[in-house]
mmCIF file of C-alpha atoms and ligand atoms in Angstrom:
data_model
loop_
_atom_site.group_PDB
_atom_site.id
_atom_site.type_symbol
_atom_site.label_atom_id
_atom_site.label_comp_id
_atom_site.label_asym_id
_atom_site.label_seq_id
_atom_site.Cartn_x
_atom_site.Cartn_y
_atom_site.Cartn_z
ATOM 1 C CA MET I 761 -70.809 -283.346 61.042
ATOM 2 C CA ALA I 762 -71.977 -280.597 63.112
ATOM 3 C CA LEU I 763 -69.604 -278.840 65.921
ATOM 4 C CA PHE I 764 -72.535 -277.603 67.827
ATOM 5 C CA PRO I 765 -75.113 -280.215 67.919
ATOM 6 C CA CYS I 766 -76.484 -278.901 71.247
ATOM 7 C CA LEU I 767 -79.356 -276.009 69.814
ATOM 8 C CA ASP I 768 -81.516 -276.511 72.802
ATOM 9 C CA GLY I 769 -82.662 -273.166 74.227
ATOM 10 C CA LEU I 770 -82.098 -271.103 71.210
ATOM 11 C CA PRO I 771 -85.064 -268.961 69.944
ATOM 12 C CA MET I 772 -87.186 -271.198 67.396
ATOM 13 C CA SER I 773 -87.935 -268.361 65.363
ATOM 14 C CA HIS I 774 -84.547 -267.853 64.028
ATOM 15 C CA ARG I 775 -82.586 -269.758 61.601
ATOM 16 C CA VAL I 776 -79.375 -271.271 62.634
ATOM 17 C CA LEU I 777 -75.759 -270.941 60.894
ATOM 18 C CA ILE I 778 -72.890 -273.177 61.867
ATOM 19 C CA PRO I 779 -69.453 -272.495 60.203
ATOM 20 C CA HIS I 780 -68.347 -276.320 59.046
ATOM 21 C CA ASP I 781 -64.969 -275.851 57.927
ATOM 22 C CA MET I 782 -63.008 -275.385 60.981
ATOM 23 C CA GLU I 783 -61.556 -277.129 64.071
ATOM 24 C CA ALA I 784 -63.570 -278.205 66.766
ATOM 25 C CA PRO I 785 -63.425 -275.340 69.923
ATOM 26 C CA PRO I 786 -60.874 -275.923 72.296
ATOM 27 C CA VAL I 787 -62.090 -277.617 75.894
ATOM 28 C CA LEU I 788 -62.206 -274.800 78.316
ATOM 29 C CA PRO I 789 -59.397 -275.604 80.913
ATOM 30 C CA ALA I 790 -59.589 -275.596 84.531
ATOM 31 C CA GLY I 791 -60.110 -272.683 86.615
ATOM 32 C CA VAL I 792 -60.979 -270.082 83.479
ATOM 33 C CA THR I 793 -62.994 -266.798 85.022
ATOM 34 C CA ALA I 794 -65.688 -265.059 82.517
ATOM 35 C CA HIS I 795 -65.138 -261.144 82.169
ATOM 36 C CA ARG I 796 -66.947 -258.619 80.487
ATOM 37 C CA LEU I 797 -65.912 -255.195 79.733
ATOM 38 C CA SER I 798 -67.248 -252.189 77.790
ATOM 39 C CA GLY I 799 -66.497 -248.783 76.825
ATOM 40 C CA ALA I 800 -66.575 -246.181 73.892
ATOM 41 C CA ALA I 801 -64.069 -245.570 71.419
ATOM 42 C CA MET I 802 -63.976 -244.349 67.802
ATOM 43 C CA GLY I 803 -66.985 -242.853 67.692
ATOM 44 C CA THR I 804 -68.733 -245.791 69.076
ATOM 45 C CA SER I 805 -69.169 -248.400 71.527
ATOM 46 C CA TRP I 806 -67.420 -251.837 72.166
ATOM 47 C CA SER I 807 -67.928 -254.675 74.793
ATOM 48 C CA VAL I 808 -65.715 -257.722 75.052
ATOM 49 C CA GLN I 809 -66.618 -260.759 76.443
ATOM 50 C CA ALA I 810 -63.621 -263.244 77.430
ATOM 51 C CA LEU I 811 -62.837 -266.508 79.575
ATOM 52 C CA ALA I 812 -59.312 -265.893 80.744
ATOM 53 C CA PRO I 813 -56.886 -268.272 82.398
ATOM 54 C CA GLN I 814 -56.181 -268.353 86.156
ATOM 55 C CA GLY I 815 -54.125 -265.235 86.934
ATOM 56 C CA VAL I 816 -55.045 -263.057 84.436
ATOM 57 C CA ALA I 817 -57.224 -260.139 86.100
ATOM 58 C CA ARG I 818 -60.001 -258.359 84.844
ATOM 59 C CA ASP I 819 -57.784 -255.172 84.933
ATOM 60 C CA THR I 820 -55.356 -256.624 83.089
ATOM 61 C CA LEU I 821 -57.190 -257.860 79.989
ATOM 62 C CA ALA I 822 -59.112 -254.142 80.302
ATOM 63 C CA ALA I 823 -55.700 -252.437 79.840
ATOM 64 C CA LEU I 824 -54.716 -254.820 76.585
ATOM 65 C CA VAL I 825 -57.862 -253.957 74.999
ATOM 66 C CA GLN I 826 -57.456 -250.168 75.603
ATOM 67 C CA ALA I 827 -53.971 -250.058 74.595
ATOM 68 C CA LYS I 828 -54.928 -251.673 71.205
ATOM 69 C CA LEU I 829 -58.234 -249.321 71.166
ATOM 70 C CA ASP I 830 -55.423 -246.665 71.528
ATOM 71 C CA ARG I 831 -52.934 -247.741 69.205
ATOM 72 C CA VAL I 832 -55.663 -247.843 66.240
ATOM 73 C CA ILE I 833 -56.912 -243.987 67.044
ATOM 74 C CA ARG I 834 -53.437 -242.813 67.473
ATOM 75 C CA GLU I 835 -52.255 -244.304 64.424
ATOM 76 C CA MET I 836 -55.570 -244.310 62.075
ATOM 77 C CA SER I 837 -58.145 -241.872 63.503
ATOM 78 C CA THR I 838 -58.863 -238.932 61.085
ATOM 79 C CA TRP I 839 -61.138 -237.581 63.714
ATOM 80 C CA LYS I 840 -57.467 -236.841 65.371
ATOM 81 C CA ALA I 841 -55.393 -234.004 64.117
ATOM 82 C CA ASP I 842 -52.229 -235.606 65.347
ATOM 83 C CA SER I 843 -52.813 -239.334 64.281
ATOM 84 C CA GLY I 844 -50.569 -240.707 61.988
ATOM 85 C CA ILE I 845 -53.243 -240.924 59.498
ATOM 86 C CA SER I 846 -53.936 -237.034 59.889
ATOM 87 C CA ARG I 847 -50.258 -236.570 59.316
ATOM 88 C CA PHE I 848 -49.927 -238.526 56.177
ATOM 89 C CA ASN I 849 -53.082 -236.497 54.748
ATOM 90 C CA ARG I 850 -51.530 -233.112 55.474
ATOM 91 C CA ALA I 851 -47.849 -234.274 54.166
ATOM 92 C CA GLU I 852 -46.207 -232.407 51.466
ATOM 93 C CA ALA I 853 -46.280 -233.897 47.911
ATOM 94 C CA GLY I 854 -43.796 -236.251 46.944
ATOM 95 C CA SER I 855 -43.118 -237.196 50.253
ATOM 96 C CA TRP I 856 -42.371 -241.020 51.726
ATOM 97 C CA HIS I 857 -43.684 -242.035 54.737
ATOM 98 C CA SER I 858 -42.527 -244.868 56.839
ATOM 99 C CA LEU I 859 -45.729 -246.645 58.593
ATOM 100 C CA PRO I 860 -46.098 -247.862 61.931
ATOM 101 C CA ASP I 861 -47.282 -251.605 61.861
ATOM 102 C CA ALA I 862 -51.184 -251.122 62.091
ATOM 103 C CA PHE I 863 -51.436 -248.353 59.799
ATOM 104 C CA TYR I 864 -49.226 -250.287 57.086
ATOM 105 C CA THR I 865 -51.485 -253.372 57.484
ATOM 106 C CA VAL I 866 -54.730 -251.689 56.951
ATOM 107 C CA LEU I 867 -53.495 -249.609 54.215
ATOM 108 C CA ASP I 868 -51.959 -252.664 52.489
ATOM 109 C CA ALA I 869 -55.299 -254.479 52.814
ATOM 110 C CA ALA I 870 -57.297 -251.392 51.736
ATOM 111 C CA LEU I 871 -55.391 -251.035 48.575
ATOM 112 C CA SER I 872 -55.183 -254.891 47.873
ATOM 113 C CA MET I 873 -59.199 -254.667 48.357
ATOM 114 C CA ALA I 874 -59.444 -251.384 46.298
ATOM 115 C CA ALA I 875 -57.371 -253.659 43.373
ATOM 116 C CA ASP I 876 -59.460 -256.500 43.934
ATOM 117 C CA SER I 877 -62.873 -254.967 43.921
ATOM 118 C CA GLY I 878 -62.249 -252.963 40.825
ATOM 119 C CA GLY I 879 -61.897 -249.725 43.087
ATOM 120 C CA ALA I 880 -65.426 -250.081 44.523
ATOM 121 C CA PHE I 881 -63.254 -249.756 48.113
ATOM 122 C CA ASP I 882 -61.288 -246.905 47.882
ATOM 123 C CA PRO I 883 -59.449 -245.854 50.867
ATOM 124 C CA THR I 884 -58.531 -242.559 49.468
ATOM 125 C CA LEU I 885 -62.124 -240.734 49.297
ATOM 126 C CA GLY I 886 -61.693 -238.659 52.478
ATOM 127 C CA PRO I 887 -62.438 -235.112 50.285
ATOM 128 C CA LEU I 888 -65.853 -237.122 48.985
ATOM 129 C CA VAL I 889 -66.684 -238.467 52.528
ATOM 130 C CA ASP I 890 -66.310 -234.891 54.101
ATOM 131 C CA LEU I 891 -68.115 -233.104 50.562
ATOM 132 C CA TRP I 892 -71.127 -235.348 51.739
ATOM 133 C CA GLY I 893 -71.007 -234.619 55.234
ATOM 134 C CA PHE I 894 -69.844 -237.776 56.663
ATOM 135 C CA GLY I 895 -66.402 -236.877 57.662
ATOM 136 C CA PRO I 896 -64.446 -235.218 60.573
ATOM 137 C CA GLU I 897 -65.544 -231.787 59.338
ATOM 138 C CA GLY I 898 -69.188 -232.234 60.116
ATOM 139 C CA ARG I 899 -72.457 -232.203 58.758
ATOM 140 C CA HIS I 900 -73.911 -229.594 56.540
ATOM 141 C CA ASP I 901 -77.446 -229.145 54.811
ATOM 142 C CA ARG I 902 -76.756 -228.635 51.619
ATOM 143 C CA LEU I 903 -75.902 -230.687 48.429
ATOM 144 C CA PRO I 904 -72.665 -230.512 46.910
ATOM 145 C CA ASP I 905 -73.038 -229.130 43.073
ATOM 146 C CA ALA I 906 -71.094 -230.332 40.331
ATOM 147 C CA VAL I 907 -68.255 -228.249 40.538
ATOM 148 C CA MET I 908 -67.447 -229.083 44.326
ATOM 149 C CA LEU I 909 -67.965 -232.632 43.228
ATOM 150 C CA ASP I 910 -65.455 -232.719 40.551
ATOM 151 C CA ALA I 911 -62.830 -230.970 42.889
ATOM 152 C CA ALA I 912 -63.310 -233.798 45.496
ATOM 153 C CA ARG I 913 -63.258 -236.386 42.754
ATOM 154 C CA ALA I 914 -59.790 -235.020 41.411
ATOM 155 C CA ARG I 915 -58.489 -235.490 44.741
ATOM 156 C CA CYS I 916 -59.123 -239.274 45.229
ATOM 157 C CA GLY I 917 -57.933 -242.264 43.877
ATOM 158 C CA TRP I 918 -56.256 -245.177 45.532
ATOM 159 C CA GLN I 919 -53.800 -245.890 42.353
ATOM 160 C CA ARG I 920 -52.130 -242.566 43.157
ATOM 161 C CA ILE I 921 -50.647 -243.944 46.665
ATOM 162 C CA GLY I 922 -47.533 -245.340 46.515
ATOM 163 C CA LEU I 923 -46.854 -248.469 48.472
ATOM 164 C CA ASP I 924 -43.039 -249.605 49.210
ATOM 165 C CA ARG I 925 -44.028 -253.210 50.634
ATOM 166 C CA ALA I 926 -40.240 -253.621 51.184
ATOM 167 C CA ARG I 927 -39.683 -250.627 53.149
ATOM 168 C CA ARG I 928 -43.255 -250.391 54.731
ATOM 169 C CA SER I 929 -43.341 -247.132 53.396
ATOM 170 C CA ALA I 930 -46.144 -244.666 51.413
ATOM 171 C CA ARG I 931 -45.904 -242.062 49.394
ATOM 172 C CA GLN I 932 -48.222 -238.799 49.502
ATOM 173 C CA PRO I 933 -48.739 -237.563 45.682
ATOM 174 C CA GLY I 934 -50.426 -234.690 46.980
ATOM 175 C CA ALA I 935 -53.480 -233.814 48.772
ATOM 176 C CA ILE I 936 -54.407 -237.331 48.935
ATOM 177 C CA ARG I 937 -56.800 -238.059 52.039
ATOM 178 C CA LEU I 938 -56.852 -241.458 53.564
ATOM 179 C CA ASP I 939 -60.093 -242.561 55.386
ATOM 180 C CA PHE I 940 -60.245 -246.026 56.886
ATOM 181 C CA SER I 941 -63.525 -245.772 58.282
ATOM 182 C CA GLY I 942 -64.846 -248.651 55.852
ATOM 183 C CA ILE I 943 -62.137 -251.177 57.448
ATOM 184 C CA ALA I 944 -60.310 -249.718 60.424
ATOM 185 C CA LYS I 945 -63.492 -250.926 62.954
ATOM 186 C CA GLY I 946 -62.885 -254.339 61.597
ATOM 187 C CA TYR I 947 -59.380 -254.216 62.056
ATOM 188 C CA ALA I 948 -59.415 -253.184 65.507
ATOM 189 C CA VAL I 949 -61.736 -255.961 66.503
ATOM 190 C CA ASP I 950 -59.081 -258.399 64.920
ATOM 191 C CA LEU I 951 -56.352 -256.744 67.020
ATOM 192 C CA VAL I 952 -58.180 -256.931 70.200
ATOM 193 C CA ALA I 953 -58.843 -260.692 69.613
ATOM 194 C CA GLN I 954 -55.203 -261.299 68.898
ATOM 195 C CA ALA I 955 -54.447 -259.468 72.081
ATOM 196 C CA LEU I 956 -56.744 -261.703 74.146
ATOM 197 C CA ARG I 957 -55.005 -264.551 72.492
ATOM 198 C CA ASP I 958 -51.462 -263.660 73.517
ATOM 199 C CA ALA I 959 -52.876 -262.987 77.099
ATOM 200 C CA GLY I 960 -53.683 -266.787 77.033
ATOM 201 C CA CYS I 961 -57.294 -266.644 76.452
ATOM 202 C CA VAL I 962 -59.217 -269.273 74.625
ATOM 203 C CA SER I 963 -62.782 -268.365 74.421
ATOM 204 C CA TRP I 964 -63.971 -264.670 73.289
ATOM 205 C CA LEU I 965 -66.233 -262.703 71.790
ATOM 206 C CA VAL I 966 -65.194 -258.941 70.990
ATOM 207 C CA GLU I 967 -67.467 -256.496 69.667
ATOM 208 C CA ILE I 968 -66.866 -252.691 68.173
ATOM 209 C CA GLY I 969 -69.857 -250.968 66.838
ATOM 210 C CA GLY I 970 -71.463 -253.538 65.576
ATOM 211 C CA GLU I 971 -68.425 -255.436 63.857
ATOM 212 C CA LEU I 972 -67.731 -258.835 65.719
ATOM 213 C CA SER I 973 -65.528 -261.624 66.046
ATOM 214 C CA GLY I 974 -65.707 -264.797 68.127
ATOM 215 C CA LEU I 975 -63.973 -267.768 69.389
ATOM 216 C CA GLY I 976 -64.621 -271.076 71.051
ATOM 217 C CA VAL I 977 -67.323 -271.894 73.559
ATOM 218 C CA LYS I 978 -68.990 -270.061 76.678
ATOM 219 C CA SER I 979 -68.536 -271.323 80.226
ATOM 220 C CA ASP I 980 -71.980 -273.293 79.476
ATOM 221 C CA GLY I 981 -70.296 -275.221 76.482
ATOM 222 C CA GLN I 982 -72.334 -273.053 73.710
ATOM 223 C CA PRO I 983 -70.958 -271.126 71.165
ATOM 224 C CA TRP I 984 -71.094 -267.060 71.027
ATOM 225 C CA TRP I 985 -74.530 -267.052 69.228
ATOM 226 C CA VAL I 986 -74.874 -263.736 67.395
ATOM 227 C CA ALA I 987 -77.729 -262.535 65.843
ATOM 228 C CA LEU I 988 -76.972 -261.053 61.941
ATOM 229 C CA GLU I 989 -78.037 -257.245 62.132
ATOM 230 C CA ARG I 990 -80.950 -256.469 60.387
ATOM 231 C CA PRO I 991 -82.281 -252.881 59.344
ATOM 232 C CA PRO I 992 -84.778 -251.518 61.830
ATOM 233 C CA GLY I 993 -88.319 -252.322 60.972
ATOM 234 C CA ASP I 994 -87.484 -255.306 59.324
ATOM 235 C CA ASP I 995 -89.237 -258.218 60.851
ATOM 236 C CA GLY I 996 -87.934 -261.077 58.543
ATOM 237 C CA GLN I 997 -86.861 -264.083 60.393
ATOM 238 C CA GLY I 998 -83.635 -263.709 62.079
ATOM 239 C CA MET I 999 -80.607 -265.841 61.889
ATOM 240 C CA LEU I 1000 -77.884 -266.728 64.831
ATOM 241 C CA VAL I 1001 -74.539 -267.700 63.818
ATOM 242 C CA ALA I 1002 -72.061 -269.678 66.148
ATOM 243 C CA LEU I 1003 -69.183 -267.238 65.897
ATOM 244 C CA HIS I 1004 -66.108 -269.753 66.338
ATOM 245 C CA GLY I 1005 -63.020 -268.519 64.610
ATOM 246 C CA LEU I 1006 -64.954 -266.289 62.518
ATOM 247 C CA ALA I 1007 -66.013 -262.728 62.068
ATOM 248 C CA ILE I 1008 -69.024 -260.501 61.098
ATOM 249 C CA ALA I 1009 -69.331 -257.203 59.865
ATOM 250 C CA THR I 1010 -72.419 -255.110 58.730
ATOM 251 C CA SER I 1011 -72.646 -251.819 56.225
ATOM 252 C CA GLY I 1012 -76.182 -250.703 56.840
ATOM 253 C CA ASP I 1013 -77.492 -247.587 55.350
ATOM 254 C CA TYR I 1014 -79.342 -246.893 58.521
ATOM 255 C CA ARG I 1015 -76.005 -246.416 60.486
ATOM 256 C CA ARG I 1016 -75.148 -243.028 59.212
ATOM 257 C CA TYR I 1017 -76.979 -241.125 56.600
ATOM 258 C CA PHE I 1018 -79.384 -237.679 56.062
ATOM 259 C CA ASP I 1019 -82.323 -237.143 54.370
ATOM 260 C CA HIS I 1020 -82.998 -234.443 51.805
ATOM 261 C CA ASP I 1021 -86.292 -233.605 49.698
ATOM 262 C CA GLY I 1022 -87.689 -237.277 50.532
ATOM 263 C CA ARG I 1023 -84.497 -239.065 49.540
ATOM 264 C CA ARG I 1024 -81.912 -240.826 52.080
ATOM 265 C CA TYR I 1025 -78.211 -240.059 51.412
ATOM 266 C CA ALA I 1026 -75.899 -242.689 53.021
ATOM 267 C CA HIS I 1027 -72.556 -242.713 54.326
ATOM 268 C CA THR I 1028 -71.017 -245.251 51.479
ATOM 269 C CA ILE I 1029 -69.810 -243.613 48.342
ATOM 270 C CA ASP I 1030 -69.796 -245.217 44.772
ATOM 271 C CA PRO I 1031 -66.309 -243.901 43.585
ATOM 272 C CA ARG I 1032 -67.702 -244.231 40.295
ATOM 273 C CA SER I 1033 -70.064 -241.461 40.568
ATOM 274 C CA GLY I 1034 -68.445 -239.662 43.567
ATOM 275 C CA ARG I 1035 -72.158 -239.736 45.124
ATOM 276 C CA PRO I 1036 -73.674 -241.735 48.188
ATOM 277 C CA VAL I 1037 -74.876 -245.073 46.431
ATOM 278 C CA THR I 1038 -78.394 -245.152 44.926
ATOM 279 C CA HIS I 1039 -79.626 -248.452 44.672
ATOM 280 C CA ASP I 1040 -82.254 -249.895 47.596
ATOM 281 C CA LEU I 1041 -79.716 -251.673 49.466
ATOM 282 C CA ALA I 1042 -80.580 -251.333 53.249
ATOM 283 C CA SER I 1043 -77.346 -253.469 54.945
ATOM 284 C CA VAL I 1044 -75.123 -256.350 53.547
ATOM 285 C CA THR I 1045 -73.500 -258.660 56.321
ATOM 286 C CA VAL I 1046 -70.526 -260.309 55.647
ATOM 287 C CA LEU I 1047 -69.018 -263.330 57.652
ATOM 288 C CA HIS I 1048 -65.404 -264.167 57.237
ATOM 289 C CA ARG I 1049 -62.442 -265.255 59.350
ATOM 290 C CA GLN I 1050 -60.448 -261.484 59.398
ATOM 291 C CA CYS I 1051 -63.073 -258.973 60.908
ATOM 292 C CA MET I 1052 -60.720 -256.333 58.590
ATOM 293 C CA VAL I 1053 -61.658 -258.560 55.518
ATOM 294 C CA ALA I 1054 -65.438 -258.787 56.677
ATOM 295 C CA ASP I 1055 -65.679 -255.044 57.123
ATOM 296 C CA ALA I 1056 -63.933 -253.872 53.994
ATOM 297 C CA LEU I 1057 -66.107 -256.456 52.054
ATOM 298 C CA ALA I 1058 -69.393 -255.167 53.316
ATOM 299 C CA THR I 1059 -68.198 -251.642 52.178
ATOM 300 C CA VAL I 1060 -67.571 -253.603 48.713
ATOM 301 C CA LEU I 1061 -70.868 -255.278 48.486
ATOM 302 C CA THR I 1062 -72.658 -252.121 49.446
ATOM 303 C CA VAL I 1063 -71.255 -250.179 46.420
ATOM 304 C CA LEU I 1064 -71.875 -252.920 44.067
ATOM 305 C CA GLY I 1065 -75.562 -253.559 44.889
ATOM 306 C CA VAL I 1066 -76.906 -256.829 45.031
ATOM 307 C CA ASP I 1067 -76.515 -258.150 41.404
ATOM 308 C CA GLU I 1068 -73.043 -257.013 40.688
ATOM 309 C CA GLY I 1069 -72.060 -258.015 44.648
ATOM 310 C CA MET I 1070 -73.758 -261.222 44.177
ATOM 311 C CA VAL I 1071 -71.825 -262.249 41.360
ATOM 312 C CA PHE I 1072 -68.490 -260.693 43.333
ATOM 313 C CA ALA I 1073 -69.212 -262.527 46.246
ATOM 314 C CA ARG I 1074 -70.211 -266.083 43.968
ATOM 315 C CA GLU I 1075 -66.385 -265.759 42.698
ATOM 316 C CA ARG I 1076 -64.592 -265.408 45.651
ATOM 317 C CA ASN I 1077 -67.192 -267.645 48.176
ATOM 318 C CA ILE I 1078 -67.699 -264.739 50.306
ATOM 319 C CA ALA I 1079 -70.744 -265.481 52.952
ATOM 320 C CA ALA I 1080 -73.063 -262.663 52.559
ATOM 321 C CA LEU I 1081 -76.622 -261.569 53.365
ATOM 322 C CA PHE I 1082 -77.937 -258.840 51.237
ATOM 323 C CA ILE I 1083 -81.221 -256.763 52.564
ATOM 324 C CA SER I 1084 -82.794 -254.850 49.965
ATOM 325 C CA GLY I 1085 -85.763 -252.644 50.444
ATOM 326 C CA GLY I 1086 -87.306 -250.437 52.877
ATOM 327 C CA ALA I 1087 -90.520 -249.404 54.815
ATOM 328 C CA SER I 1088 -92.771 -251.109 52.489
ATOM 329 C CA GLY I 1089 -90.757 -254.593 52.762
ATOM 330 C CA TYR I 1090 -87.376 -256.043 52.999
ATOM 331 C CA ARG I 1091 -85.990 -258.408 50.471
ATOM 332 C CA GLU I 1092 -83.015 -260.974 51.610
ATOM 333 C CA SER I 1093 -80.178 -262.608 49.326
ATOM 334 C CA MET I 1094 -77.870 -265.026 50.415
ATOM 335 C CA THR I 1095 -74.813 -266.375 48.682
ATOM 336 C CA PRO I 1096 -74.347 -269.914 48.255
ATOM 337 C CA ALA I 1097 -71.207 -269.839 50.595
ATOM 338 C CA LEU I 1098 -73.905 -268.378 53.347
ATOM 339 C CA ALA I 1099 -76.653 -270.587 52.715
ATOM 340 C CA GLY I 1100 -74.287 -273.634 52.709
ATOM 341 C CA MET I 1101 -73.934 -272.983 56.774
ATOM 342 C CA LEU I 1102 -77.747 -273.267 57.340
ATOM 343 C CA GLU I 1103 -78.379 -275.908 59.762
HETATM 344 P P1 AMP C 1443 -68.553 -249.142 56.754
HETATM 345 O O1 AMP C 1443 -69.410 -248.394 57.855
HETATM 346 O O2 AMP C 1443 -67.566 -250.264 56.976
HETATM 347 O O3 AMP C 1443 -69.450 -249.528 55.582
HETATM 348 O O4 AMP C 1443 -68.009 -247.942 55.979
HETATM 349 C C1 AMP C 1443 -68.380 -246.537 55.550
HETATM 350 C C2 AMP C 1443 -67.558 -245.478 55.973
HETATM 351 O O5 AMP C 1443 -66.507 -245.815 54.795
HETATM 352 C C3 AMP C 1443 -68.093 -244.288 55.360
HETATM 353 O O6 AMP C 1443 -68.580 -243.342 56.361
HETATM 354 C C4 AMP C 1443 -66.810 -243.706 55.018
HETATM 355 O O7 AMP C 1443 -66.300 -243.164 55.498
HETATM 356 C C5 AMP C 1443 -66.045 -244.697 54.079
HETATM 357 N N1 AMP C 1443 -66.272 -244.799 52.934
HETATM 358 C C6 AMP C 1443 -67.498 -244.819 51.978
HETATM 359 N N2 AMP C 1443 -67.336 -244.981 51.107
HETATM 360 C C7 AMP C 1443 -66.531 -245.825 50.731
HETATM 361 C C8 AMP C 1443 -66.061 -246.636 49.933
HETATM 362 N N3 AMP C 1443 -66.390 -246.903 48.527
HETATM 363 N N4 AMP C 1443 -64.791 -246.967 49.794
HETATM 364 C C9 AMP C 1443 -63.961 -247.039 51.150
HETATM 365 N N5 AMP C 1443 -64.626 -246.616 52.283
HETATM 366 C C10 AMP C 1443 -65.739 -245.740 51.895
HETATM 367 MG MG1 MG C 1444 -66.694 -251.546 56.082
#
């Protein structure tokens, strides 16, 4: 039975996705107030809409959100020289580091995703991300040669990181540069959502740089309807999802790229070649309860491409939308888990 039978007022032009294996949203208590917050962090914009219980002021929510974003940056931003991750990246070969909670959680998840994806996700690609001009060292206008590529590849490899789960410590094997850009935004969304839950909110939509997580219903009783992101110029029929107890993340080649000699080089690196992915995927969108997992999976599926990615996603019952092609036309492929959510 659909949780949200009232589809009135939705654009007729869109297909509608309803998650079905979840509890009904809580009834809104009396006296809740709707708040909207927004700002910039982590090189992107963020926004929060939340229904807060009586007595929780807008400023309180704003301070909570800011504290979580600050924490993610302090622990995991490779753009800040004094962050935890930057210190780890500079640390001596063979040194062990006790990690703060957020850093540990993300590294643990990133290494698990690396193992599960056969290395398609690799949180140690910092040197390659910089080599191709997508990292904190900034853009450059030449392509790397084979010698530079081999040198950067030799410095990558998630298997070389030692993780002591009992002590929540990690070992820097020497010259490894962690890069959490493929997973940290999603983690930050989860962290902010958890802070809203802890503050007593029963309904919210959190968004950071296009990754979102939602729970519950709005003041009008409607769920948080979110349009799945599509590449610019794609005029295919859109999809709206009721984001209740669910998060969504998109990896798109249009989000960060450069063009050289008529070719597009986008920011997802295939660890098998050390080069930006070469297939014609324009975007991959993943739905998952945890935004951190959705974010990492969107990167994994972008590396694998539609054919391999579809097999990977089917085996794990992942809800994903692949959009391939370009200006001359886009094609979409849905996993069975996503198709099963169509109304
Ligand atoms: P996303 O936007 O989540 O797809 O993440 C892309 C970012 O993740 C890039 O800008 C890189 O910093 C980093 N990255 C690129 N390729 C990979 C990969 N294969 N595994 C993990 N992170 C990656
Ligand atoms: Mg990602």
